[in-house]
mmCIF file of C-alpha atoms and ligand atoms in Angstrom:
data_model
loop_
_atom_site.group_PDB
_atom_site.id
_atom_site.type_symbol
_atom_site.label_atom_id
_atom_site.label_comp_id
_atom_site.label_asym_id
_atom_site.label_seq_id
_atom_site.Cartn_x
_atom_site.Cartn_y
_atom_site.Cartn_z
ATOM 1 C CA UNK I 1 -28.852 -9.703 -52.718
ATOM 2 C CA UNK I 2 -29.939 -12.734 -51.278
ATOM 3 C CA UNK I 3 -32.050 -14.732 -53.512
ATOM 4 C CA UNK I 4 -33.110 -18.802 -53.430
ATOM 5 C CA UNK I 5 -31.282 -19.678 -56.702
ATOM 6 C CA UNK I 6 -32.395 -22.884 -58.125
ATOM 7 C CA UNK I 7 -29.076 -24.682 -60.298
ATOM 8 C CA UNK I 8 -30.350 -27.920 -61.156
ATOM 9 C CA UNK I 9 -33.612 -30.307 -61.245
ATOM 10 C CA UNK I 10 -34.400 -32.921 -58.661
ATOM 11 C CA UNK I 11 -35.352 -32.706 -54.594
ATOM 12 C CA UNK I 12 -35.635 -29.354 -52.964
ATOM 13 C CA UNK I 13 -31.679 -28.814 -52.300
ATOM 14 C CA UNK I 14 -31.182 -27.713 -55.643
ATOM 15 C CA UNK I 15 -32.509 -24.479 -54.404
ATOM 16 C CA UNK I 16 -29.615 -23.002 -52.587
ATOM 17 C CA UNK I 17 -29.786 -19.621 -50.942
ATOM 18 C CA UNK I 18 -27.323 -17.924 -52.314
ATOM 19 C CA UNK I 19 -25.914 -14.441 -52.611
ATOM 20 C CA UNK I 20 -26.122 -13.448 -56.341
ATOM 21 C CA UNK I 21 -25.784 -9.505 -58.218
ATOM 22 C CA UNK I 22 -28.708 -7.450 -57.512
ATOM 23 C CA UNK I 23 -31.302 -6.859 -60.973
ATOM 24 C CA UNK I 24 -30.545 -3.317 -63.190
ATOM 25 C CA UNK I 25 -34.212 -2.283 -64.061
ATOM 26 C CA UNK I 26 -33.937 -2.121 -68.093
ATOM 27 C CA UNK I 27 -35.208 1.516 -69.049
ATOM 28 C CA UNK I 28 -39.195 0.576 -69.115
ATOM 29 C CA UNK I 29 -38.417 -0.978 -65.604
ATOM 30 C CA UNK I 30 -38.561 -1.136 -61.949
ATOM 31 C CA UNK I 31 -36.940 -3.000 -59.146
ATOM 32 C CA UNK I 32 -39.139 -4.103 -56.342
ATOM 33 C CA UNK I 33 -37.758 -5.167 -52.988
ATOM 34 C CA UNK I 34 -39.872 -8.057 -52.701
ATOM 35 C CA UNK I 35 -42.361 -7.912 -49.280
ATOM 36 C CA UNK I 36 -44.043 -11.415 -49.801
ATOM 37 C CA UNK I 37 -44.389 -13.942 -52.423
ATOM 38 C CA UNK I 38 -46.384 -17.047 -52.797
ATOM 39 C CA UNK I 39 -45.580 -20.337 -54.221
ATOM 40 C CA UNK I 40 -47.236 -22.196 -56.974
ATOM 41 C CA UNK I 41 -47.421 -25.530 -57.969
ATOM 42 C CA UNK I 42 -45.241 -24.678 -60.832
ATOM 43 C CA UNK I 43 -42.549 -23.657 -58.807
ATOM 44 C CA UNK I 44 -42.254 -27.339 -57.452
ATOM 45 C CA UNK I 45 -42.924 -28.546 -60.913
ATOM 46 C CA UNK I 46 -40.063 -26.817 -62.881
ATOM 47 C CA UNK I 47 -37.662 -27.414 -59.662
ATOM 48 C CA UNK I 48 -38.327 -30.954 -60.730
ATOM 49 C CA UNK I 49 -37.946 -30.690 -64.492
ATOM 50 C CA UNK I 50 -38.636 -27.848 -67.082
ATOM 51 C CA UNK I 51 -42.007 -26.750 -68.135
ATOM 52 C CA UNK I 52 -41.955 -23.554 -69.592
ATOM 53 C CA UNK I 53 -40.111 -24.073 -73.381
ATOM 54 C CA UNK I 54 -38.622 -20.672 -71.830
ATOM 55 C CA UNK I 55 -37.089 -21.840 -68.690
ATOM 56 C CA UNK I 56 -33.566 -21.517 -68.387
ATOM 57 C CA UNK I 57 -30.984 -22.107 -65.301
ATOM 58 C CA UNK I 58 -29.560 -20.978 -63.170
ATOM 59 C CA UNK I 59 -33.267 -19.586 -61.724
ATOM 60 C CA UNK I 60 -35.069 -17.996 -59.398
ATOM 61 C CA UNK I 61 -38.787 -19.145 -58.899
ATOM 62 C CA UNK I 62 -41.650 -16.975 -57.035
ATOM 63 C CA UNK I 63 -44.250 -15.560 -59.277
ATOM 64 C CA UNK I 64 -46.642 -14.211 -57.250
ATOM 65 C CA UNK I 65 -44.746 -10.890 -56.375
ATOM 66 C CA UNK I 66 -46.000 -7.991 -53.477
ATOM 67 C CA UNK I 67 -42.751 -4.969 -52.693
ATOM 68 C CA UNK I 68 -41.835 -1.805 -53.119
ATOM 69 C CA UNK I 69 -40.702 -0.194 -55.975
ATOM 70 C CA UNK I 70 -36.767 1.023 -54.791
ATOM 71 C CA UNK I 71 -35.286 1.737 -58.410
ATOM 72 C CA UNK I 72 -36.827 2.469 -62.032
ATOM 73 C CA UNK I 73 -35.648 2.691 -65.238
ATOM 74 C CA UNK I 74 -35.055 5.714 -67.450
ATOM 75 C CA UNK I 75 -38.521 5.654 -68.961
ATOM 76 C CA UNK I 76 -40.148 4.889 -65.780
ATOM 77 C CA UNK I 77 -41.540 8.613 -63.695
ATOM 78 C CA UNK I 78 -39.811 9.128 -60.439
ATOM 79 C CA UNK I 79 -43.218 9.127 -58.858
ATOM 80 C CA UNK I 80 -42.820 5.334 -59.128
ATOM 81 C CA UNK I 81 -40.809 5.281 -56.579
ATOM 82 C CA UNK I 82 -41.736 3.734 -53.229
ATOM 83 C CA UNK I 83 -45.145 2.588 -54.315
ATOM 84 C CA UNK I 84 -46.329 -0.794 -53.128
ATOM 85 C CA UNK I 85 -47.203 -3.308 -56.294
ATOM 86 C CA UNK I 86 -48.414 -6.576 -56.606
ATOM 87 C CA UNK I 87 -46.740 -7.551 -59.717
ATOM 88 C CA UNK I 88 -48.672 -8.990 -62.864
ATOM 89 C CA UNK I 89 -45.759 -12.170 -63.818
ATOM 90 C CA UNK I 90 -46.802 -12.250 -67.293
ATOM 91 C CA UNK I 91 -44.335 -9.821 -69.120
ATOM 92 C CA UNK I 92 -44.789 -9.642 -72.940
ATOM 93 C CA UNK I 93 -43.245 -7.271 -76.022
ATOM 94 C CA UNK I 94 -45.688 -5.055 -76.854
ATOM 95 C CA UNK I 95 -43.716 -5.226 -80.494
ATOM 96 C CA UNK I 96 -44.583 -8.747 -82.266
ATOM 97 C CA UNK I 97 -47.699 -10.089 -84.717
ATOM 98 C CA UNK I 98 -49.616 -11.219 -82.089
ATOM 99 C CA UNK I 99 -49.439 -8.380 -79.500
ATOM 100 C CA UNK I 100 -49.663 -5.504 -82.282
ATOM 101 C CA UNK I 101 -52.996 -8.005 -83.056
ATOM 102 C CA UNK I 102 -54.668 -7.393 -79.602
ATOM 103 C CA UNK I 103 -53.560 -11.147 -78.333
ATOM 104 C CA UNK I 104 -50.419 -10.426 -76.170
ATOM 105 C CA UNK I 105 -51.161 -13.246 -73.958
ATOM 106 C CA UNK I 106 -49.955 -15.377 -76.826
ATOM 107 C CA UNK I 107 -46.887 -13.240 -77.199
ATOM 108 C CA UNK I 108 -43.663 -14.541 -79.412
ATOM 109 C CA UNK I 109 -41.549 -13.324 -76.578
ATOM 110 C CA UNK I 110 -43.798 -14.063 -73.730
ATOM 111 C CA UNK I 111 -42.060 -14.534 -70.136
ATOM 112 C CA UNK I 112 -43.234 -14.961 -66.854
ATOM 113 C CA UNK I 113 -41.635 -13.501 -63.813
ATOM 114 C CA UNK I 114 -40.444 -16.319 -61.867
ATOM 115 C CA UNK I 115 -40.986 -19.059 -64.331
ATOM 116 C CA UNK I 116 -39.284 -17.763 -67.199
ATOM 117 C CA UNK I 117 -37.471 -14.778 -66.137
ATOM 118 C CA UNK I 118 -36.242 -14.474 -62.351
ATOM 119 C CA UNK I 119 -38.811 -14.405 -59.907
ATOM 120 C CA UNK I 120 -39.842 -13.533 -56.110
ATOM 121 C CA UNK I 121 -37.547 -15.817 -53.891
ATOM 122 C CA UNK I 122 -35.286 -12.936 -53.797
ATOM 123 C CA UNK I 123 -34.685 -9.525 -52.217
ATOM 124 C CA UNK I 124 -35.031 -7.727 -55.118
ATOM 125 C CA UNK I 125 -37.045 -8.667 -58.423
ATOM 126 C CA UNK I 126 -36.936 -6.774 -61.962
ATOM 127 C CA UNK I 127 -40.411 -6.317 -63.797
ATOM 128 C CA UNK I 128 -41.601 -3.443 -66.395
ATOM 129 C CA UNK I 129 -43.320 -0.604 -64.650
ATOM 130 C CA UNK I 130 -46.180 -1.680 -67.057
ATOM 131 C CA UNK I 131 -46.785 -5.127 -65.038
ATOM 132 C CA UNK I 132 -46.705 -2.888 -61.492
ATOM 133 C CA UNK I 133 -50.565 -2.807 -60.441
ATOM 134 C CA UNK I 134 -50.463 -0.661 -57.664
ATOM 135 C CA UNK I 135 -52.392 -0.936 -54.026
ATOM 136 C CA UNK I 136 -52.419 1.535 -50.973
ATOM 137 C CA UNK I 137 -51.341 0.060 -47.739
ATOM 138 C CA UNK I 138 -53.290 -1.382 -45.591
ATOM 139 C CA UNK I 139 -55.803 -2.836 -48.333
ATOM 140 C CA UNK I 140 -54.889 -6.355 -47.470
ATOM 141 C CA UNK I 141 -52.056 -7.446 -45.940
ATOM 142 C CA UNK I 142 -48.408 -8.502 -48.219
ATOM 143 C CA UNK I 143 -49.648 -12.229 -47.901
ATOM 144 C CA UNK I 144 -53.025 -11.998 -48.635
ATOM 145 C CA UNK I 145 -52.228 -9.819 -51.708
ATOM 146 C CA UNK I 146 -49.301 -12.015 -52.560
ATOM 147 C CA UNK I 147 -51.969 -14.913 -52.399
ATOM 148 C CA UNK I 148 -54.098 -13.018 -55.320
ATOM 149 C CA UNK I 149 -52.253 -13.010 -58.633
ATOM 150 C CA UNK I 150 -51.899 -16.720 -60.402
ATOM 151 C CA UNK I 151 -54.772 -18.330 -58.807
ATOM 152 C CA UNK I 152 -57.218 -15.814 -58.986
ATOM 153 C CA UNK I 153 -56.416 -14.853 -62.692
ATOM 154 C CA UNK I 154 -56.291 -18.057 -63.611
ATOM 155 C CA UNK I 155 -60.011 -19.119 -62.232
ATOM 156 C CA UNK I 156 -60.751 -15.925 -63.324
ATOM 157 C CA UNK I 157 -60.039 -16.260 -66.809
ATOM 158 C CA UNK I 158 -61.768 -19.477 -66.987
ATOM 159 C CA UNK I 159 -64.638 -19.023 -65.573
ATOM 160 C CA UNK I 160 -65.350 -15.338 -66.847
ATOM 161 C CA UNK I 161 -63.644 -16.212 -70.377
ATOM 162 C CA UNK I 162 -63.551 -19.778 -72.040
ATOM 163 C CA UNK I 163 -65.764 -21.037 -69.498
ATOM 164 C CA UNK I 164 -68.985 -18.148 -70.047
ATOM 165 C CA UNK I 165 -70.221 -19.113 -66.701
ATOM 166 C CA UNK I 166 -73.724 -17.903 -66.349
ATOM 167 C CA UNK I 167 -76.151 -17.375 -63.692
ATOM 168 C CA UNK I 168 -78.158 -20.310 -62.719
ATOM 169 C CA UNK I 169 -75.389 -22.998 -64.292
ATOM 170 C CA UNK I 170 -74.027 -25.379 -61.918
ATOM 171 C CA UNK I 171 -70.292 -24.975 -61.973
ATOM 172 C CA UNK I 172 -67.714 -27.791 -60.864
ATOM 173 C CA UNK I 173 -64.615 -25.860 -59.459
ATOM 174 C CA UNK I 174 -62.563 -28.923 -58.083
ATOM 175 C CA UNK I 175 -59.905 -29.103 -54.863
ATOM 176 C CA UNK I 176 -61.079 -26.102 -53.105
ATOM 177 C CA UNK I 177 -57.737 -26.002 -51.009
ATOM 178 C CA UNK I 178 -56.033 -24.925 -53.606
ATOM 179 C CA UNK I 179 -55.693 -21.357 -54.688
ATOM 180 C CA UNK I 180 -57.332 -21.741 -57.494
ATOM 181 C CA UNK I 181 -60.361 -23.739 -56.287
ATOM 182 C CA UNK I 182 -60.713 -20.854 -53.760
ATOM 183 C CA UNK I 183 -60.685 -18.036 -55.665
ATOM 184 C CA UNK I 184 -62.883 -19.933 -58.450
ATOM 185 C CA UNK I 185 -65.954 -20.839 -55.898
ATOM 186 C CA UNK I 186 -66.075 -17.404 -54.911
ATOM 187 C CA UNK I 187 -66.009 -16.030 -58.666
ATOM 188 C CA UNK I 188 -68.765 -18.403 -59.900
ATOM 189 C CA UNK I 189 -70.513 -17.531 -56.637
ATOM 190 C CA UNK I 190 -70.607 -14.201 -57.249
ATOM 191 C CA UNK I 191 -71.807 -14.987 -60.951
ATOM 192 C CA UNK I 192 -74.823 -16.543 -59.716
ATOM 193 C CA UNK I 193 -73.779 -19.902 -60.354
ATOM 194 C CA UNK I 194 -74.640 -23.186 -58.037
ATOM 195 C CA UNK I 195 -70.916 -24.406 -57.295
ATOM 196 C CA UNK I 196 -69.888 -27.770 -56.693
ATOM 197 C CA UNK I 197 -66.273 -28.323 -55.067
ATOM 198 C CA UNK I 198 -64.330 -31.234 -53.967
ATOM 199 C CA UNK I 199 -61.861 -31.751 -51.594
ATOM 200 C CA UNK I 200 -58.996 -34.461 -50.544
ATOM 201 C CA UNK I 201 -59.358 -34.675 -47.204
ATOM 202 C CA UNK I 202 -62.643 -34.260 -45.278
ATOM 203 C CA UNK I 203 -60.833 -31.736 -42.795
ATOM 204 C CA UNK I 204 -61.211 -29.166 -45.635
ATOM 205 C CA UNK I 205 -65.220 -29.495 -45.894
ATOM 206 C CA UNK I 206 -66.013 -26.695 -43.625
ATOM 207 C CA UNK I 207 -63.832 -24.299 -45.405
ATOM 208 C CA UNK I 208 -65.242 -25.060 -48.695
ATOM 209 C CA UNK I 209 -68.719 -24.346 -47.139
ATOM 210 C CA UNK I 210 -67.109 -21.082 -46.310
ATOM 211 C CA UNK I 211 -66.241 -19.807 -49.386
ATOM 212 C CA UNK I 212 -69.281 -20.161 -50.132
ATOM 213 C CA UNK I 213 -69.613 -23.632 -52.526
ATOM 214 C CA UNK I 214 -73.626 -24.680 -52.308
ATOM 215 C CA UNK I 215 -72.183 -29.023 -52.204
ATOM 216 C CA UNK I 216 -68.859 -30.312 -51.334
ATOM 217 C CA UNK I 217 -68.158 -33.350 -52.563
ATOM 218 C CA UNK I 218 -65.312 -35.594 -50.165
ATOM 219 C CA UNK I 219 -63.369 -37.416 -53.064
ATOM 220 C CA UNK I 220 -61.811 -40.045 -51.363
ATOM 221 C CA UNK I 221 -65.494 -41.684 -50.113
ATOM 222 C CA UNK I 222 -66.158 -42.154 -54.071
ATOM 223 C CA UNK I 223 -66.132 -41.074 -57.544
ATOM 224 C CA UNK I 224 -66.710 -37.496 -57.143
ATOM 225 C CA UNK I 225 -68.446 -37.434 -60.529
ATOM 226 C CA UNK I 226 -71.314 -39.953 -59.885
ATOM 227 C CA UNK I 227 -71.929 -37.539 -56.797
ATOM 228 C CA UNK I 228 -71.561 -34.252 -58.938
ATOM 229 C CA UNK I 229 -74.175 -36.351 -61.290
ATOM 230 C CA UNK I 230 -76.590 -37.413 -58.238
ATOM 231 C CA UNK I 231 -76.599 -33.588 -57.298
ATOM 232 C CA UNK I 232 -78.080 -32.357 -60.370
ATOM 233 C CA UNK I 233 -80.716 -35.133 -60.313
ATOM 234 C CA UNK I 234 -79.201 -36.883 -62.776
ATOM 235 C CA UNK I 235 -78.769 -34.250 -65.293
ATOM 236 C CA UNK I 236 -75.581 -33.523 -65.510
ATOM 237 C CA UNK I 237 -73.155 -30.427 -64.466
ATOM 238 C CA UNK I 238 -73.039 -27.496 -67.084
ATOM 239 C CA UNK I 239 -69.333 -26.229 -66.889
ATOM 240 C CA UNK I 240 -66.242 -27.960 -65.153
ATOM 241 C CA UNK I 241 -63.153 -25.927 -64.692
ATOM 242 C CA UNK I 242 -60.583 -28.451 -64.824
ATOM 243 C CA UNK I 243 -57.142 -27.269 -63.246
ATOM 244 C CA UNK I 244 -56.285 -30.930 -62.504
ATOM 245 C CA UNK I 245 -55.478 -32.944 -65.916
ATOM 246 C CA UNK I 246 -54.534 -36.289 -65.963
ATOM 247 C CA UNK I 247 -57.148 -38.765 -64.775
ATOM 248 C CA UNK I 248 -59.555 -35.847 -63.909
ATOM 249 C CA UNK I 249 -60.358 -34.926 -67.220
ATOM 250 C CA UNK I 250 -62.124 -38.669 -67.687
ATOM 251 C CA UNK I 251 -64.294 -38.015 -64.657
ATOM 252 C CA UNK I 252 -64.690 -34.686 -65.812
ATOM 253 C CA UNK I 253 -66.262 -35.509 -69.045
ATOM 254 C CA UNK I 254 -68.126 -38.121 -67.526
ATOM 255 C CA UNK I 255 -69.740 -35.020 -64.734
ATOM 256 C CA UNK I 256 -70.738 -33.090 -67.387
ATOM 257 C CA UNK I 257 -75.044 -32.535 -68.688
ATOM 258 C CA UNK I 258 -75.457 -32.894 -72.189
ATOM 259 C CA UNK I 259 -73.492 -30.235 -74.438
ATOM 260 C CA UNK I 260 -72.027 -28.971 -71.207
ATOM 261 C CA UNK I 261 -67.886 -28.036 -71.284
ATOM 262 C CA UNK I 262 -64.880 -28.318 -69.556
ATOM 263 C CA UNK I 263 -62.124 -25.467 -69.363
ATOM 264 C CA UNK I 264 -58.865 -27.170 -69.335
ATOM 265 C CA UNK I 265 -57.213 -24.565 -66.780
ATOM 266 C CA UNK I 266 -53.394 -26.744 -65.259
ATOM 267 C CA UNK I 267 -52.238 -30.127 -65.566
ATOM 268 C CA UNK I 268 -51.469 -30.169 -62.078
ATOM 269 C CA UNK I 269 -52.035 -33.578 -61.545
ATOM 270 C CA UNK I 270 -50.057 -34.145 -64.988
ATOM 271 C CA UNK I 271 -50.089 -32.903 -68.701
ATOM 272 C CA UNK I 272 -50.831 -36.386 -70.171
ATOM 273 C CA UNK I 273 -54.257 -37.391 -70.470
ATOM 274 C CA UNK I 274 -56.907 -40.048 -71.618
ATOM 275 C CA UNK I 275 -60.453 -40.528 -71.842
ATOM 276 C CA UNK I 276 -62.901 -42.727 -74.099
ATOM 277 C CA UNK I 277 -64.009 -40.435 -76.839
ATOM 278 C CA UNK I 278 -67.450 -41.696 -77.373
ATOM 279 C CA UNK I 279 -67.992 -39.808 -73.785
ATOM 280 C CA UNK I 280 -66.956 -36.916 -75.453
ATOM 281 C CA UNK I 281 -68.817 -37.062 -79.039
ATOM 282 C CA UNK I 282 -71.976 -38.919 -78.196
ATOM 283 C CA UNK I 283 -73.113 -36.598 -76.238
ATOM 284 C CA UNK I 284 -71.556 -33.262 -77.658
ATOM 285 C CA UNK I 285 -69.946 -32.090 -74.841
ATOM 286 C CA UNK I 286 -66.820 -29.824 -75.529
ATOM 287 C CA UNK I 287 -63.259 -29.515 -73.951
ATOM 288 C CA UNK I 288 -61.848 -25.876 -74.094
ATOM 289 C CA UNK I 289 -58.642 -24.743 -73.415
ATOM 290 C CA UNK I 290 -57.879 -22.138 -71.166
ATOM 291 C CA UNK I 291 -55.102 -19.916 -72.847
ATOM 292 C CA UNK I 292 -53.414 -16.465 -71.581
ATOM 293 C CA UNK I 293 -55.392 -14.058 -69.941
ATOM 294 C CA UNK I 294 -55.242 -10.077 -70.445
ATOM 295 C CA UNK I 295 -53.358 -7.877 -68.598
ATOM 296 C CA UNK I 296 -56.635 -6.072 -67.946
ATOM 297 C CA UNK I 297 -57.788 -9.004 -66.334
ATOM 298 C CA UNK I 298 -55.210 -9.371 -63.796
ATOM 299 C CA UNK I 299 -56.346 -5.674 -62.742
ATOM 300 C CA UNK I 300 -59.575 -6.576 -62.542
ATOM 301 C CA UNK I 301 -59.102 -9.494 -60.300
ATOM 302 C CA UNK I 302 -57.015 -7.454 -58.299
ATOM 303 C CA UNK I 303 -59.893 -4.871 -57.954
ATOM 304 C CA UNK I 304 -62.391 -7.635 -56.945
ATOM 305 C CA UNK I 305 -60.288 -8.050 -53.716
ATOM 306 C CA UNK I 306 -59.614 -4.386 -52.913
ATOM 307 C CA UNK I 307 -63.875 -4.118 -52.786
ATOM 308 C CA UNK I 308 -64.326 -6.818 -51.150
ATOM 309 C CA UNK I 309 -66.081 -9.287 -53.213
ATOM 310 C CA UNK I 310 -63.404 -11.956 -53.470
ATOM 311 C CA UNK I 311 -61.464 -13.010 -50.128
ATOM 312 C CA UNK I 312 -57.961 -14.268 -49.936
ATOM 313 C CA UNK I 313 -57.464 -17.735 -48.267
ATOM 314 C CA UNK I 314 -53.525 -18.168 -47.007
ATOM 315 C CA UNK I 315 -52.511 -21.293 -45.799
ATOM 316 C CA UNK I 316 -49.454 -20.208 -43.656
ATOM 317 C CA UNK I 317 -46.934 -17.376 -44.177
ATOM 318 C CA UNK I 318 -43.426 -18.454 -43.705
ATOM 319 C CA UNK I 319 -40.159 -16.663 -43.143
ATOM 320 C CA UNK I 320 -37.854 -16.123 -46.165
ATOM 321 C CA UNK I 321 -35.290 -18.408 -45.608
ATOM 322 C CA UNK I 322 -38.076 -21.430 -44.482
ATOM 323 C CA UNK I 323 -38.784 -21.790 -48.022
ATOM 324 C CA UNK I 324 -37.849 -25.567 -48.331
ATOM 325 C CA UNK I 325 -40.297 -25.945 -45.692
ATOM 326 C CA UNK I 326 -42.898 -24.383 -47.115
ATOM 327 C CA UNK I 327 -42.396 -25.849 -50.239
ATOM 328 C CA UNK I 328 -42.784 -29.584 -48.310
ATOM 329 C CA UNK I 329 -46.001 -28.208 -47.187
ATOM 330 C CA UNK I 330 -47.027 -27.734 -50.864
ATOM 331 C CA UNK I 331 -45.406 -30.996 -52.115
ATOM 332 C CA UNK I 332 -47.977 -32.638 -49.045
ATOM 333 C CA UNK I 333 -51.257 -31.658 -50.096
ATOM 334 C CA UNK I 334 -51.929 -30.852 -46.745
ATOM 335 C CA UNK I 335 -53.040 -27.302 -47.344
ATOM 336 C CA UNK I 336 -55.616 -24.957 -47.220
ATOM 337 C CA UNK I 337 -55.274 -21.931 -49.547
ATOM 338 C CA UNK I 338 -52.031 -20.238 -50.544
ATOM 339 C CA UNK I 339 -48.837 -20.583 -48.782
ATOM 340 C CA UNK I 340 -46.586 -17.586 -48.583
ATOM 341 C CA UNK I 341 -43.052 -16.460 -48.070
ATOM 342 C CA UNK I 342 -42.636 -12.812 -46.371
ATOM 343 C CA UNK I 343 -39.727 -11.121 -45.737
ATOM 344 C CA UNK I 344 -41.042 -9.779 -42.440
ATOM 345 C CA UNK I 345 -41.697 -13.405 -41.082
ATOM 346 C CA UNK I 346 -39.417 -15.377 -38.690
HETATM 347 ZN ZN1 ZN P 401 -45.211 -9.783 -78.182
#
């Protein structure tokens, strides 16, 4: 099969397409001929060095998965066969401490389809028939449901778990271009939350507006923070779901009310970070981080796009072999929602 096989760490040429042996489903598996996939930030990260303790080369990146299933494992029923899946990437044992305790998102053996084990930017991509969430055709397209899993779980998680968003709170969901910045306005939206977004570039304000986020803040005219604080008359924002890191989390703290929190959600900006810690203990406010989600919430997210309450926002779709473009889209910041590769695109 063909597959975008990644053998070293640097620019984007050391992701080769390459011909390489198709996956053997295991006997709790299936093999999906991959439709569409989207890209992540990660991908471009760990092409540049590792992140995942897990991540091993040679590798194939692509998490966000959306095929057919074409072969399944002994264990798997027949009736598998030929459905269409968006895959869940986060594959875990089922067997260790911490799943037989009810936390399998902190799983011993914990690996992630296209971070950790091989991923979309392939024909063909081996997952457990467990991680398959089904969806009739026609629901949304292969990009838009390619555009769902990653971002929308993780805004998902934080603002439905950590984060306890709650009618009524005003919500900070930063760089709505980004996948998760979209799906997050539109979750804390539909909580009944005021949200607050910011974006880059003021090209991106009307889309924001779109989504549905009640103030956009336009980062590069000023601190965003001092405006997030001038929009709550002072007060203070309650929640900030920070999928930045780096300098954000500084100008996060410093956006927040009184006792109000931060979910620590990416480091997509970088892992390191620094802030003055009398911001932070003076005035009680509380960091959080985000952790693994549930595989039940990945079906739930899922669900909120099938019914129509969430909406996918794709960027571009690109053809499979125009990855390295696609990924220089990414790598510019010049985005609006996810960017996809499909199979069926020139
Ligand atoms: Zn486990």
């Amino acid at each position: 099969m063909r597959a975008w096989l990644q053998t070293g760490f640097g620019p984007r040429a050391v992701r080769g397409l390459s011909e390489v042996p198709a996956p053997v489903p295991g006997a709790d598996e299936v093999v999906v001929r991959v439709r569409a996939c989207a890209l992540n930030r990660l991908d471009v990260l760990q092409r540049r060095a590792p992140v995942v303790p897990t991540f091993r080369l040679p590798h194939i990146a692509g998490m966000d998965v959306v095929g057919e299933v074409v072969s399944v494992g002994e264990e798997v029923p027949a009736t598998a066969l030929g459905a269409r899946v968006v895959l869940d990437p986060v594959v875990v044992c089922e067997r260790c401490d911490r799943c037989v305790a009810g936390l399998p998102m902190y799983c011993r053996e914990l690996r992630t389809v296209g971070s950790s084990r091989d991923g979309g930017f392939a024909d063909l991509v081996a997952a457990p028939w467990r991680n398959c969430i089904p969806v009739p055709e026609g629901a949304l397209d292969d990009a838009e449901l390619a555009s769902v899993p990653v971002a929308s779980v993780t805004a998902w998680h934080a603002i439905t778990g950590p984060g306890a968003v709650r009618a009524g709170e005003v919500v900070v969901v930063p760089a709505a271009g980004s996948g998760v910045g979209a799906a997050g306005i539109q979750i804390a939206k539909n909580l009944g939350a005021t949200v607050i977004t910011t974006v880059g570039d003021p090209g991106k304000i009307a889309a924001a507006e779109a989504l549905g986020a009640d103030a956009v803040i336009d980062r590069t005219a000023g601190p965003w923070w001092e405006r997030a604080v001038e929009l709550t008359d002072g007060r203070g924002v309650d929640v900030v779901i920070d999928h930045v890191g780096g300098e954000f989390v500084q100008q996060a703290i410093d956006a927040l009310r009184i006792e109000g929190r931060i979910v620590m959600s990416g480091t997509t900006a970088g892992s390191e970070a620094a802030f003055r810690g009398t911001s932070l203990f003076h005035w009680g406010k509380r960091i959080l981080g985000h952790g693994g989600y549930r595989p039940a919430e990945m079906r739930a997210v899922v669900e909120e796009y099938l019914a129509g309450r969430l909406r996918a926002v794709v960027d571009g779709v690109w053809g499979f072999e125009a990855l390295p473009e696609a990924e220089e889209r990414l790598e510019s910041g010049r985005f609006n929602g996810k960017l996809v590769l499909s199979m069926e695109a020139a």
